[in-house]
Structure formats: structure tokens, C-alpha cells
Coordinates of C-alpha atoms in Angstrom, one line a residue:
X30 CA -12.4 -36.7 20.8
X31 CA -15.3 -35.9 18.4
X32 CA -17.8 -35.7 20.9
X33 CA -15.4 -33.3 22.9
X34 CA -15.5 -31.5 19.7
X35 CA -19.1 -30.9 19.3
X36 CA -19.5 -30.1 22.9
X37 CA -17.3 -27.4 22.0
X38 CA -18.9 -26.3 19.1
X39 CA -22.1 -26.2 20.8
X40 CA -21.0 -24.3 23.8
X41 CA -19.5 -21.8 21.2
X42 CA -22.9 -21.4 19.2
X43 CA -24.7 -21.4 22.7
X44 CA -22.5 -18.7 23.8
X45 CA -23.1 -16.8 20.0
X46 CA -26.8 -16.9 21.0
X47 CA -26.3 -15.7 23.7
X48 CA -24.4 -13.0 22.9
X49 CA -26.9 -12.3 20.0
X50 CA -29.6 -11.9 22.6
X51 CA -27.4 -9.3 24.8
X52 CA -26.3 -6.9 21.6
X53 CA -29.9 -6.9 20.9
X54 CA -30.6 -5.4 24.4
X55 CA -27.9 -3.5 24.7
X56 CA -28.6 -2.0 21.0
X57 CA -30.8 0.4 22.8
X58 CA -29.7 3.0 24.2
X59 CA -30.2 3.6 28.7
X60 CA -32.0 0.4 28.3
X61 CA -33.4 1.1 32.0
X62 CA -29.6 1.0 33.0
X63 CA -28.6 0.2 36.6
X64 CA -25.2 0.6 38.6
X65 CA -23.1 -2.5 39.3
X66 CA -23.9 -1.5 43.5
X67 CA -27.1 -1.9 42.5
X68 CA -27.3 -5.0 40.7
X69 CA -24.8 -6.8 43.6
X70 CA -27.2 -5.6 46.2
X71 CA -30.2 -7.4 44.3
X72 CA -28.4 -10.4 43.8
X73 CA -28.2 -10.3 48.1
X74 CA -31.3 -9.1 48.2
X75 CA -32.4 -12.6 46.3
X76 CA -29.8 -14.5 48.8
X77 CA -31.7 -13.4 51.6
X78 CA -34.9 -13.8 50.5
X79 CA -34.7 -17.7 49.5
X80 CA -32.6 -18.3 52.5
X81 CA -35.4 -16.7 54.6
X82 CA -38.0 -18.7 52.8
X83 CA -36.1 -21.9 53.1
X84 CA -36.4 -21.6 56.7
X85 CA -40.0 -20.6 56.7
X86 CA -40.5 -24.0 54.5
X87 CA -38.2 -26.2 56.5
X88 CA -40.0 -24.5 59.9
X89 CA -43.0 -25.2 58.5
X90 CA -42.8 -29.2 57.1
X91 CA -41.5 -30.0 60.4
X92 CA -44.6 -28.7 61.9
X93 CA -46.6 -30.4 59.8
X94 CA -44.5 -34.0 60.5
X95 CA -45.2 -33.2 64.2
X96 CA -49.1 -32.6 63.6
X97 CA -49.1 -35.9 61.2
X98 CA -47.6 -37.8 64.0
X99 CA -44.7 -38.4 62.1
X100 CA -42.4 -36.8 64.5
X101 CA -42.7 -36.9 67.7
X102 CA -41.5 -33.4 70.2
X103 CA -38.3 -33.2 72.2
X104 CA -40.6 -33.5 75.3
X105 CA -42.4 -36.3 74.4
X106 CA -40.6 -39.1 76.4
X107 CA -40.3 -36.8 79.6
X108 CA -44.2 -36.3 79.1
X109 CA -45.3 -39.5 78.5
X110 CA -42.7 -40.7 81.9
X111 CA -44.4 -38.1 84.0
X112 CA -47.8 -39.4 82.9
X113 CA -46.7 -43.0 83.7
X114 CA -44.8 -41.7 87.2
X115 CA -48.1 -42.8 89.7
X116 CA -49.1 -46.3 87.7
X117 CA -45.2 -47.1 88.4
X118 CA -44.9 -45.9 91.8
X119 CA -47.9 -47.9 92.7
X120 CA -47.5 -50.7 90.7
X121 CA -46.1 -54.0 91.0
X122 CA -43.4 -54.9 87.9
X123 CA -43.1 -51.8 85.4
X124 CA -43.8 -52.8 82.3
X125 CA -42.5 -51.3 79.1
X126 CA -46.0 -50.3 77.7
X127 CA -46.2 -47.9 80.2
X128 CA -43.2 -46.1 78.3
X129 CA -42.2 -45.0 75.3
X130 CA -40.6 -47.3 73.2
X131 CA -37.1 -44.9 73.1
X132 CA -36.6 -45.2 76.5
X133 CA -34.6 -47.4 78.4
X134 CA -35.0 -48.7 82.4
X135 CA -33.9 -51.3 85.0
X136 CA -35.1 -51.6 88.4
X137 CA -32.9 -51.8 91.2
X138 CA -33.2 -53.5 94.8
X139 CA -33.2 -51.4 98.0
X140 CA -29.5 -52.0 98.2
X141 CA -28.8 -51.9 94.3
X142 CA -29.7 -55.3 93.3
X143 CA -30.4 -55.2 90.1
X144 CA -33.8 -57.0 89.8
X145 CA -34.9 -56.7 86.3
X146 CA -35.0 -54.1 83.0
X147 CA -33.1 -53.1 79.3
X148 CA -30.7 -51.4 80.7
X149 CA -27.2 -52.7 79.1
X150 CA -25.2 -55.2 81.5
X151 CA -22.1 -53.3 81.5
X152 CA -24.0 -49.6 82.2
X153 CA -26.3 -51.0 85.2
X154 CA -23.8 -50.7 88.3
X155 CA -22.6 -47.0 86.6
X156 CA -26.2 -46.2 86.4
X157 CA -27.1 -47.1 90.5
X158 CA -23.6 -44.8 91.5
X159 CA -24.3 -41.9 89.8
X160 CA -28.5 -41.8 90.8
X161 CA -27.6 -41.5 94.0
X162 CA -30.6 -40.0 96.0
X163 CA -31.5 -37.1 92.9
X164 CA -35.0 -38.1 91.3
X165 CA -32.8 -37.1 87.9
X166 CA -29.9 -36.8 86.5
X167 CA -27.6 -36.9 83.2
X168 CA -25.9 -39.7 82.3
X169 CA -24.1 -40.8 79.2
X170 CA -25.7 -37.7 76.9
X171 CA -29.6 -38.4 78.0
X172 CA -31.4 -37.9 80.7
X173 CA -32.4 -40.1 83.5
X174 CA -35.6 -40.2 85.9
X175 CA -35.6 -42.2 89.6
X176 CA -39.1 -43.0 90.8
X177 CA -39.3 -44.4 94.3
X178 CA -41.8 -47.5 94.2
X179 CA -44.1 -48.4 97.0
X180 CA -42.5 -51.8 97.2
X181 CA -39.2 -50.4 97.9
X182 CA -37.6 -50.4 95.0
X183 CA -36.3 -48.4 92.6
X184 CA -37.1 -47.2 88.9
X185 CA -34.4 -45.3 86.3
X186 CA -35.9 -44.5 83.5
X187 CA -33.7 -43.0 80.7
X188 CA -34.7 -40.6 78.1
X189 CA -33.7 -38.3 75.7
X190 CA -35.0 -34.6 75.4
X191 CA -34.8 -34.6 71.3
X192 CA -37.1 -34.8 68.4
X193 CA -37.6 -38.0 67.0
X194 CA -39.3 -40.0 64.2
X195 CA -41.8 -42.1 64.7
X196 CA -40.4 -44.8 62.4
X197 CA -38.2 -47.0 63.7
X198 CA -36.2 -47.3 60.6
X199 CA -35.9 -43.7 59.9
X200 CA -35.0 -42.9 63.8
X201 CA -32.1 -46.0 63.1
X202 CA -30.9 -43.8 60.1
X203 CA -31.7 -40.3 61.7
X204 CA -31.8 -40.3 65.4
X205 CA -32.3 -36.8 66.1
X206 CA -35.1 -35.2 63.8
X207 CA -34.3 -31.7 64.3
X208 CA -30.5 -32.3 63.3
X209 CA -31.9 -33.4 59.7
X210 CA -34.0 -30.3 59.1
X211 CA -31.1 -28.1 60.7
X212 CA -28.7 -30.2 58.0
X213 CA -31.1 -29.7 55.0
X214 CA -31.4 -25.8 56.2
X215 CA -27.4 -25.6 55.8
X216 CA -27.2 -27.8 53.2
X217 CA -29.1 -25.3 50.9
X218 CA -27.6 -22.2 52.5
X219 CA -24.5 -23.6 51.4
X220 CA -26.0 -24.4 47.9
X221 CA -27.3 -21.2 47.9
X222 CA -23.9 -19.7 48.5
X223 CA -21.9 -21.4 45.8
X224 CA -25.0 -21.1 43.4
X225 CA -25.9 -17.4 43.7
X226 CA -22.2 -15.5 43.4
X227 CA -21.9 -18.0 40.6
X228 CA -25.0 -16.6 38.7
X229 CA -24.4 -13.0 39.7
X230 CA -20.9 -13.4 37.8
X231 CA -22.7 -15.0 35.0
X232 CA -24.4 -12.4 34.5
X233 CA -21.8 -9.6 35.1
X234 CA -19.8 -11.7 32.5
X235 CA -22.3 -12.2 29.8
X236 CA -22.3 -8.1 29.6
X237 CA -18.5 -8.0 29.9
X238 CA -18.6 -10.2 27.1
X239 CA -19.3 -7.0 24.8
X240 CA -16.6 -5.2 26.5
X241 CA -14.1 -7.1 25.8
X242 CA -15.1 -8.4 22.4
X243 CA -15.1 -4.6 21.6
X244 CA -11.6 -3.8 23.3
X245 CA -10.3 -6.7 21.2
X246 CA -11.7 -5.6 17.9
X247 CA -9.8 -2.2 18.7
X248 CA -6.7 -4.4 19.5
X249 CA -6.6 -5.9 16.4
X250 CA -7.7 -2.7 14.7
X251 CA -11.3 -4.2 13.4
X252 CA -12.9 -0.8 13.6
X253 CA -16.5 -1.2 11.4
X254 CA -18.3 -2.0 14.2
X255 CA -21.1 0.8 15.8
X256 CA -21.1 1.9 19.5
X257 CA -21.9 -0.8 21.5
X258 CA -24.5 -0.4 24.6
X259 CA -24.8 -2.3 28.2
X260 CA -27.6 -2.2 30.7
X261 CA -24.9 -1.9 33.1
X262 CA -23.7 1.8 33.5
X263 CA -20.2 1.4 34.4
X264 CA -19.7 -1.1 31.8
X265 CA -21.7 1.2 29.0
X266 CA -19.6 4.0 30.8
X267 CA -16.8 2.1 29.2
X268 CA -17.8 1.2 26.4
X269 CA -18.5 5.1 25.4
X270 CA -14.9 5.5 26.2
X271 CA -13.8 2.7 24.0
X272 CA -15.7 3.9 21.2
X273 CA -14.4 7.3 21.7
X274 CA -10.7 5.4 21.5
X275 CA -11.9 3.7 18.0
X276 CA -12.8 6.6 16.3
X277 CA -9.8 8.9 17.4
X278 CA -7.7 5.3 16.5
X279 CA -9.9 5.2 13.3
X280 CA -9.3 8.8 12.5
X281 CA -5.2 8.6 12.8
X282 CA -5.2 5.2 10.8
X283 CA -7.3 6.9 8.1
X284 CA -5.2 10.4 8.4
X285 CA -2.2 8.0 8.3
X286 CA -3.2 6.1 5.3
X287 CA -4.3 9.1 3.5
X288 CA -0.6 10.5 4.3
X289 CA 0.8 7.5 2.8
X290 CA -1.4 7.7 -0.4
X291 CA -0.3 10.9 -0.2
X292 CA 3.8 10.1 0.0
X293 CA 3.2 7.6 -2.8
X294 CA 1.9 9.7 -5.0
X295 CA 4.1 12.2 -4.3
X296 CA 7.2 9.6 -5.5
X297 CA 5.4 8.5 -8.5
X298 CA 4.7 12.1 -9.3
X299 CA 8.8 12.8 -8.7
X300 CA 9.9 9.6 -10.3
X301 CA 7.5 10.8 -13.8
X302 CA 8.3 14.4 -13.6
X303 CA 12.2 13.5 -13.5
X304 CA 12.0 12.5 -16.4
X305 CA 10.7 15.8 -18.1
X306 CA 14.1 17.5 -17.5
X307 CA 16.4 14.2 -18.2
X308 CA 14.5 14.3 -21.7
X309 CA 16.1 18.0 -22.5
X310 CA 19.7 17.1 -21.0
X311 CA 19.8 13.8 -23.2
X312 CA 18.0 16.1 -26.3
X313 CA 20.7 18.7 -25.7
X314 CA 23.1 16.5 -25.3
X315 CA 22.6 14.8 -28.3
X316 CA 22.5 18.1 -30.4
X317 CA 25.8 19.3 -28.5
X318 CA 27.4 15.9 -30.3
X319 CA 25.9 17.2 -33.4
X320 CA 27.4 20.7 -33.6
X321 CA 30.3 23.2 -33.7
X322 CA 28.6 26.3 -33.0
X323 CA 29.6 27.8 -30.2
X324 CA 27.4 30.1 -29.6
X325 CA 24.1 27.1 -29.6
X326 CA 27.0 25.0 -27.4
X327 CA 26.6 27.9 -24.7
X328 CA 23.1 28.0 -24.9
X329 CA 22.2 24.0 -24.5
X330 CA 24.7 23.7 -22.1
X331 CA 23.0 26.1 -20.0
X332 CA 19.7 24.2 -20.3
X333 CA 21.4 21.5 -19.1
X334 CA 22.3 23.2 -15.9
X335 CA 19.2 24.6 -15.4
X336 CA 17.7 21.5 -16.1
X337 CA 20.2 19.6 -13.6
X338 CA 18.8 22.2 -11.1
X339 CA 15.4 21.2 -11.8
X340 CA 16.5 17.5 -11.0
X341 CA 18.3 18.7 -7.9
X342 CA 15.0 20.7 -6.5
X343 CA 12.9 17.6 -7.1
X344 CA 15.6 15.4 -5.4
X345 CA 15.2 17.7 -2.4
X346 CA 11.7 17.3 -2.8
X347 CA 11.8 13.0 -2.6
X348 CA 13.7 13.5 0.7
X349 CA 11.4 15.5 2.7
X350 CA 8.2 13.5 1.2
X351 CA 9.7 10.2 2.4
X352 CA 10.4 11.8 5.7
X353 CA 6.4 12.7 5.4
X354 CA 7.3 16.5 5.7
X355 CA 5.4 16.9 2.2
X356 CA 2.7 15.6 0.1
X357 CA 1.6 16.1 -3.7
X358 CA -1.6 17.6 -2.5
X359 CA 0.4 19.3 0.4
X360 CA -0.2 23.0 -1.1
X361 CA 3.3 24.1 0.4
X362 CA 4.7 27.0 -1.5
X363 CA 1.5 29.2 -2.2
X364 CA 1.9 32.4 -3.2
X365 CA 1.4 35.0 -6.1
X366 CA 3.5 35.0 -8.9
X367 CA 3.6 37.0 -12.5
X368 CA 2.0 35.1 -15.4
X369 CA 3.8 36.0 -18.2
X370 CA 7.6 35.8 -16.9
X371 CA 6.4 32.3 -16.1
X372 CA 4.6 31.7 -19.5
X373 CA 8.8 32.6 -20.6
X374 CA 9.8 29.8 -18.9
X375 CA 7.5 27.4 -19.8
X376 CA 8.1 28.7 -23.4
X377 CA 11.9 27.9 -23.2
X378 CA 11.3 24.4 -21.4
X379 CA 9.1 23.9 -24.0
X380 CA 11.7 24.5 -26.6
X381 CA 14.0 22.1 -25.0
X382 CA 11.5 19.3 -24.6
X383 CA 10.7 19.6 -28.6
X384 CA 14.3 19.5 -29.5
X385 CA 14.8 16.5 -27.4
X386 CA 11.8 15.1 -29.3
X387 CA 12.0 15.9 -32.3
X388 CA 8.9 18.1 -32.4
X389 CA 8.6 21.5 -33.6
X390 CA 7.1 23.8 -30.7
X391 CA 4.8 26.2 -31.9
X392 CA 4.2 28.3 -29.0
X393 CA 1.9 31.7 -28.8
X394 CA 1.5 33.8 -26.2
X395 CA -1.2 36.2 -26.2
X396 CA -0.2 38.3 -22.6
X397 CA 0.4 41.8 -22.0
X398 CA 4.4 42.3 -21.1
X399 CA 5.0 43.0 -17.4
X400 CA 6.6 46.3 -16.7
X401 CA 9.4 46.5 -14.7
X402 CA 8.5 50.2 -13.6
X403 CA 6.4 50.8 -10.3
X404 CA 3.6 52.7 -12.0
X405 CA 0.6 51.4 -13.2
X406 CA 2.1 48.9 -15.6
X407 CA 3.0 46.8 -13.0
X408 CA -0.1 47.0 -11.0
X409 CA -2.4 46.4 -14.0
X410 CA 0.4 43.2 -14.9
X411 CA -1.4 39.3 -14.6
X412 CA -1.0 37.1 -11.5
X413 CA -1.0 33.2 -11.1
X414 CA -1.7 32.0 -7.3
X415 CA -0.3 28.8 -6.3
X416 CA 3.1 26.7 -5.8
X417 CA 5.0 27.5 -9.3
X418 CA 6.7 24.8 -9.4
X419 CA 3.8 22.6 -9.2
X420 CA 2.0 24.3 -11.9
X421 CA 4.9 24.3 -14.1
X422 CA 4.9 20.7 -13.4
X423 CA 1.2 20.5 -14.6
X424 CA 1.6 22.2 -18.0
X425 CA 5.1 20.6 -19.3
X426 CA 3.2 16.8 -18.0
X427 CA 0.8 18.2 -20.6
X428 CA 3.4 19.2 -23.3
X429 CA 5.3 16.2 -22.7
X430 CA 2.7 14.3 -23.7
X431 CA 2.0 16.3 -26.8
X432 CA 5.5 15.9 -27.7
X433 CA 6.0 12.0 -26.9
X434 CA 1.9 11.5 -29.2
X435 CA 3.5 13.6 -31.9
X436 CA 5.4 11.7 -34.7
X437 CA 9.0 13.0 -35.4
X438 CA 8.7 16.7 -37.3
X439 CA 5.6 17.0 -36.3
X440 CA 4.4 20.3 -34.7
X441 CA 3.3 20.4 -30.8
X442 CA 1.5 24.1 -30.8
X443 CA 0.5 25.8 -27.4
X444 CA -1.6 28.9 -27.1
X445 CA -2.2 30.8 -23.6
X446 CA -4.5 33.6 -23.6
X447 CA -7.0 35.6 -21.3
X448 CA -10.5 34.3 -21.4
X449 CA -13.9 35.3 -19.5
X450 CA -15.5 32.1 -19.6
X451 CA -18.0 32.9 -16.5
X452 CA -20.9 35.2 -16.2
X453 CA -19.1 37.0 -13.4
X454 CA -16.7 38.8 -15.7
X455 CA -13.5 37.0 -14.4
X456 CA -10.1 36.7 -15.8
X457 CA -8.7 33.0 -16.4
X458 CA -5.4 32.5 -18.1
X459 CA -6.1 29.3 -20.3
X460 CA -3.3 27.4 -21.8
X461 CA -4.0 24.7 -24.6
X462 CA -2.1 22.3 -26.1
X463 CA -2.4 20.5 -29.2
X464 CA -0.4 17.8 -30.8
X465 CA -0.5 16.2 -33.8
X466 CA -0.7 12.3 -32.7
X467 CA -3.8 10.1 -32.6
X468 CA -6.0 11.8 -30.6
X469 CA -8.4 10.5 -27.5
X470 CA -10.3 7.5 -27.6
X471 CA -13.8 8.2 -26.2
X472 CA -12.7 6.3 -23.0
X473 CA -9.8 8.2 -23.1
X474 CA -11.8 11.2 -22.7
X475 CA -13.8 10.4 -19.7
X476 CA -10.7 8.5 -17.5
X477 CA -7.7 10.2 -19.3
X478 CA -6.7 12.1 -16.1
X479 CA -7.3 9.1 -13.7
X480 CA -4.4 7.6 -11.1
X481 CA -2.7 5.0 -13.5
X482 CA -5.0 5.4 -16.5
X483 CA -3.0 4.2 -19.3
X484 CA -6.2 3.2 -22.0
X485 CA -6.2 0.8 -24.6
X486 CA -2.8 0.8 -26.1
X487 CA -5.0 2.9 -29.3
X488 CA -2.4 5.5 -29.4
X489 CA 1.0 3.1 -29.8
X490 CA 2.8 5.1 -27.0
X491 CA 3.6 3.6 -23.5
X492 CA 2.8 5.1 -20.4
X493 CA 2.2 5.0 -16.9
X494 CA -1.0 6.5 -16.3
X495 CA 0.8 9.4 -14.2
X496 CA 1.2 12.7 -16.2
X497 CA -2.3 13.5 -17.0
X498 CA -3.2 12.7 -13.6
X499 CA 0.0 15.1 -12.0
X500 CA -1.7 17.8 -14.1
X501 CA -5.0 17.4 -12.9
X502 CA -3.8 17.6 -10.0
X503 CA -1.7 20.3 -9.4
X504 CA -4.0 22.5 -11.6
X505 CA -6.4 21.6 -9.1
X506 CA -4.8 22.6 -6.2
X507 CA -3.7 26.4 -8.1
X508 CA -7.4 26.6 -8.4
X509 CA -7.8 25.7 -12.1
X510 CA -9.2 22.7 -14.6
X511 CA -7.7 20.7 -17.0
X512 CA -10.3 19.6 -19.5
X513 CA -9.6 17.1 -22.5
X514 CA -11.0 17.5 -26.2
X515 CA -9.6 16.3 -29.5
X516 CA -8.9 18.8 -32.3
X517 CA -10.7 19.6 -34.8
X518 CA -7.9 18.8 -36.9
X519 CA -6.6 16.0 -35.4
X520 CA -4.7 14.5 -32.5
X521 CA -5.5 15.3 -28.8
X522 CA -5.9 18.5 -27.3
X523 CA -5.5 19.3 -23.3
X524 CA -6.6 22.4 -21.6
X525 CA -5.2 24.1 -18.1
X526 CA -7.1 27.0 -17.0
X527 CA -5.7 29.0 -14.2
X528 CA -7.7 31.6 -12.3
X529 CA -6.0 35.7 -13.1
X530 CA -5.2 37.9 -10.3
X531 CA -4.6 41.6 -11.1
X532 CA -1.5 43.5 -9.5
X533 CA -4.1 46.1 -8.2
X534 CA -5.9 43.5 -6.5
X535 CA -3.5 41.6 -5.2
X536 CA -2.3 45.8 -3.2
X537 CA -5.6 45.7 -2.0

């Protein structure tokens, strides 16, 4: 078992090597490539050839065996009798140095007798009947020769018309010489013919080695691997098409992936932002268990509903992002919207989320009023571009924060005001909040706004490292910045600035 082991392991590295060798080549690119037609009509190009030449050498070394006297022709015995034919006829007893020693002969009376010879006892009466009066004939598969002798009687002489060797040994173990050349002829044809489809699909498989090590790495989704190259062009045809199928199958798993990041996000953005308007309901809930005043009952109580509604919208919004119909970055929702009725808003949320804090909201907002004419009021009135709910996400993450930093009475101020911070003249609508907790640690300052950031525990609040982050990024998507300072009098200060558009400009 261990040894079957390492014969294993070395037929694996051996096949590594291998392998190694072929991507090298195949690295380049139309390495000389050649069709598969091609290739298979080399490989029986190559058949013929060596079968060709091992008849030439065969035809050849039995020449040579022949010229060494090592062989002796397939007319050598009917020769050598014809030669002998006179010294027989005339002669008294034949005697067997007048024929080869191969042959066989008796000598038969004038009326069959059988006088004297090798012929085989049980073959000599067979032999006389089938002579007959013919000078020769064949008997028992070789040939036989009647010479009349002066004397009267008769010689048969038997011989065979085959080459033989001249050794008696090898003619006991080979008796016709031509059949072992004819055997060693088909006995490599046949070698050749196992041998040569054998190395042709060697070959083939070494290169379809890279195919299929490539389709598997697609199988199993392995896709950091370059396009692969084959000096075989059907084979490199397919590997184009494979590496065509990785990258689309590379580009949907990253797409898919990125939609996924996208659809978490999304959640944890919901799940965080949630809990912006649960903060007011349980704030003005609190208060409502705290008063008598009707009048301030009304008024919380409607928070609560519009808050509720808030809830509800963002509710909507979980579903159709876990059926993948939206995305925190999806940018769904773009359009034009007035600045400072929105600024209202965010000023009355703002409110809410102090009193549920316990934070006193200074808010200032340094806007010209929209009209509500059609004259030139309106069309000179400030525009935001985006998805509003999104940005209004962005800036109450941000005061949110400010509140949760801020110790209880303490004062959360926001300011939003029309700055030209460019050379080009333009109109941003910046928005800054400042609270009155510890501030940002220098680390802080460069990662505050990262996925999950949540710092060194410096500023005693926990977090989750997603509201900074949801600002950043929905700021970012309306076309703004959010950029992070500390105050010159303390605790942290954020900043969202949002590009202006005029009403004139937006007629245009």
C-alpha cells in the first residue's frame, strides 16, 4: 500500500510537470497553432511512414541473410536438383550429397519396388501411386521431382519451394524463413497500431488537460485565473469561449455580491434610522405622561403620527430592499425639491429629537422664505436635488448624534446657510451641527464616517458605527460632503454641504 501510494504521488507530480511545461506553451499566444485535422493526419502521416520503413528494413536484412549465406532462396532445392538431374540419371546409387540436405528421396524398381532412400515407410507406396508417369508433382504440401535413371529405375526427389535457414537448428524452430520476416513485419504493424493512436490521444489529452482544468475552475467558481492558450485551435477556440463564460460568470457574481452589500447595508441603514423616529414617539410620549395641556397634547400627538408614518415609509422600504428592488446607494427618488420648506422639517424633527433627549435645539436658519406666488419669488427660491428622504435621513443621523454626545440640558445648535466655497461662484446650502459632548478623537476624525467605525469608547456613548456612515453616504449620493471638525468651543462638530439649484435654473 505505501508504495502504491508513492506511485501515485509520483504520477501526480509527473502529471504537474507536465502540465507546467504545456501552460508554459500555451501562455503564448497562436503559438504556431494547428487544427486537430491536421494534427490527426500527421500522426498517419508518421504511421505510414515507420510502417513503410519497417518494410524497407525487414526487405532489406533478409537480403542481406541471403547474400551472407544465411538463408537460402525459395529456389534453391529445385536448383540445386536440376543441377544434380544428369549425375543421377547416369549414375549408379544416388547419393544424398548430390542433394540438398532439405530434401527427401527413395528410389523405386521398374515395377515400384522400393529399392532404397529417406523417404518415410508409411509415405513410400502413396508416393509411387501418385508419380505416376509426370516428371513432377505435389504431394503432401511440397513438391516432388521423377528422374528416369539409365538403369531402369526410378528417382523421387522431394522439395520444397520456400526460403529456408541455413541452420539446422533455426530451420527446426523456423521452417519457412520468409514467414518469420512476414511475422516480425505484422508484428510491428500491429505494435504500431496500438502504439501510435495511443500517443496521438496522449497528446490530444495532455492539451485537454487545460480545458478541463479550466471548465472545472469555472464549475466550482475559482475565477482568478488568466485566459488560458492551446496550440490546438479548436481546443484554444474553446478555451476563448470559456474565458468569455468566466468573466460574464465573474461579472454577475461581483454585480450580485455588490447587490447584496448593497441589501445589507440598506437593512442596517433601516434598522439605525428607525430608531430616529422611535426616539421622538417614546420622548413625546413620555412628556404626554407629564402634562395636562391640551393644547402641547395635540401637538406631540401629532408628532407621533407623523413619526409613525416615518416608521411605516421605512417599513415599506425593508420590504422592497429584501426583495432586491432597492439599494442604499440605489438613487431612486431623484428629483428637485425646495430647501427651505425642507430646512422646516428638519427644524421640527429636530425639536422632537431634543425633547426626547433632553437637549435643547438651537436651530438657525439663514434662507430666504419661498414664495408661494408664481412671480419671481418663486423662481429666484433655493433648490435641493436628490431623494428627500434620504437626505433627511443624512442630517437628523447627524443631529442624532449631537443629541445622544450632548449631556442632559445641554444645547445641540444647528446653523444652515448659503455659502460660495468654490472659485466658480456656486451656491451650496451647508448645514452644521454642533453639540456640546466630548468631541472627536484624532482617529475619530480621519475614520468617523467609515462602515462600522465605532472608535475607542473616548466619548462614553455606544454605538454601531452606522449613522455617520448613512450620512456620508446619502450626502454623497445628493451630490454633497459631510466633513468632520471639532469646535472651537468644544464637543464635535459635523458638516453636510448640499449643492443649490435656483428656480430659474431649474425652468431652463
Amino acid at each position: 500500500m505505501p508504495g502504491g501510494r508513492l506511485r501515485a504521488c509520483g504520477d501526480s507530480v509527473g502529471d504537474r510537470v507536465q502540465m507546467e511545461k504545456l501552460r508554459k506553451l500555451t501562455k503564448r499566444k497562436n503559438p504556431g497553432q494547428k487544427r486537430l485535422h491536421a494534427i490527426f493526419s500527421g500522426f498517419l502521416l508518421l504511421y505510414a511512414l515507420l510502417a513503410v520503413g519497417t518494410g524497407v528494413i525487414i526487405f532489406f536484412s533478409y537480403f542481406v541473410l541471403v547474400s551472407l549465406g544465411m538463408i537460402r532462396i525459395p529456389s534453391y532445392e529445385q536448383t540445386r536438383i536440376m543441377q544434380a538431374a544428369d549425375a543421377i540419371r547416369t549414375g549408379g546409387q544416388v547419393e544424398e550429397k548430390l542433394l540438398p540436405d532439405t530434401c527427401v528421396y527413395g528410389v523405386y524398381g521398374e515395377d515400384g519396388t522400393w529399392l532404397y532412400g529417406n523417404i518415410p515407410a508409411e509415405q513410400r507406396k502413396e508416393v509411387w501411386r501418385q508419380a505416376g508417369t509426370q516428371e513432377t508433382t505435389s504431394l503432401y504440401g511440397s513438391f516432388w521431382q521423377r528422374i528416369e535413371k539409365e538403369n531402369g529405375s526410378t528417382a523421387m526427389i522431394r522439395y520444397q519451394v520456400m526460403a529456408k535457414f541455413v541452420s539446422p537448428a533455426l530451420r527446426e524452430i523456423f521452417p519457412n524463413a520468409e514467414l518469420v520476416f512476414l511475422g516480425d513485419f505484422v508484428l510491428i504493424i500491429v505494435i504500431l497500431t496500438v502504439c501510435m493512436p495511443r500517443r496521438f490521444g496522449r497528446y490530444v489529452d495532455r492539451r485537454l488537460k487545460v480545458l478541463s482544468e479550466t471548465a472545472a475552475r469555472v464549475e466550482r467558481e475559482d475565477l482568478a485565473f488568466e485566459r488560458e492558450h492551446s496550440d490546438i485551435k479548436e481546443i484554444d477556440e474553446v478555451l476563448a469561449s470559456l474565458h468569455k463564460m468566466k468573466e460574464a460568470l465573474q461579472k454577475s457574481l461581483r454585480e450580485q455580491w455588490k447587490l447584496e452589500q448593497k441589501k445589507e447595508q440598506q437593512v442596517r441603514a433601516l434598522a439605525h434610522d428607525i430608531r430616529t423616529p422611535l426616539t421622538i414617539i417614546r420622548g413625546n410620549a413620555e412628556l404626554l405622561a407629564e402634562t395636562e395641556d391640551l393644547r402641547e397634547i395635540r401637538e406631540w400627538d401629532g408628532e407621533i403620527l407623523d413619526n409613525i408614518k416615518d416608521i411605516e415609509e421605512y417599513l415599506v422600504i425593508l420590504q422592497e430592499t429584501m426583495k432586491g428592488e432597492i439599494s442604499l446607494e440605489d438613487g431612486c427618488g431623484q428629483a428637485y425639491f425646495p430647501a427651505r420648506p425642507w430646512l422646516e422639517e428638519i427644524k421640527e424633527k429636530a425639536a422632537a429629537l431634543g425633547r426626547a433627549g433632553k437637549a435643547e435645539i438651537l436651530c438657525r436658519l439663514e434662507l430666504p422664505e419661498a414664495s408661494s406666488g408664481t412671480g419671481a419669488g418663486e423662481a429666484s427660491s433655493c433648490f435641493l436635488a436628490g431623494n428627500r428622504t434620504n437626505v433627511s435621513r443624512a442630517v437628523l443621523n447627524v443631529i442624532s448624534n449631537g443629541v445622544d454626545y450632548t449631556p442632559a440640558d445641554g444645547k445641540v445648535e444647528i446653523h444652515a446657510s448659503i455659502v460660495r466655497p468654490g472659485d466658480d461662484g456656486r451656491e451650496w446650502l451647508r448645514i452644521t451641527v454642533t453639540d456640546q459632548g466630548p468631541g472627536f478623537s484624532g482617529e475619530d476624525l480621519k475614520r468617523g464616517t467609515e462602515r462600522f467605525y465605532q472608535g475607542d469608547g473616548s466619548r462614553g456613548h455606544r454605538h454601531y458605527g452606522m449613522g455617520l456612515y448613512i450620512a456620508r453616504t446619502f450626502t454623497e449620493e445628493a451630490g454633497g460632503r459631510l466633513t468632520l471638525s471639532n469646535a472651537e468651543t468644544g464637543g464635535a462638530q459635523v458638516r453636510i454641504d448640499l449643492p443649490l439649484y435656483q428656480g430659474a435654473f431649474l425652468k431652463d
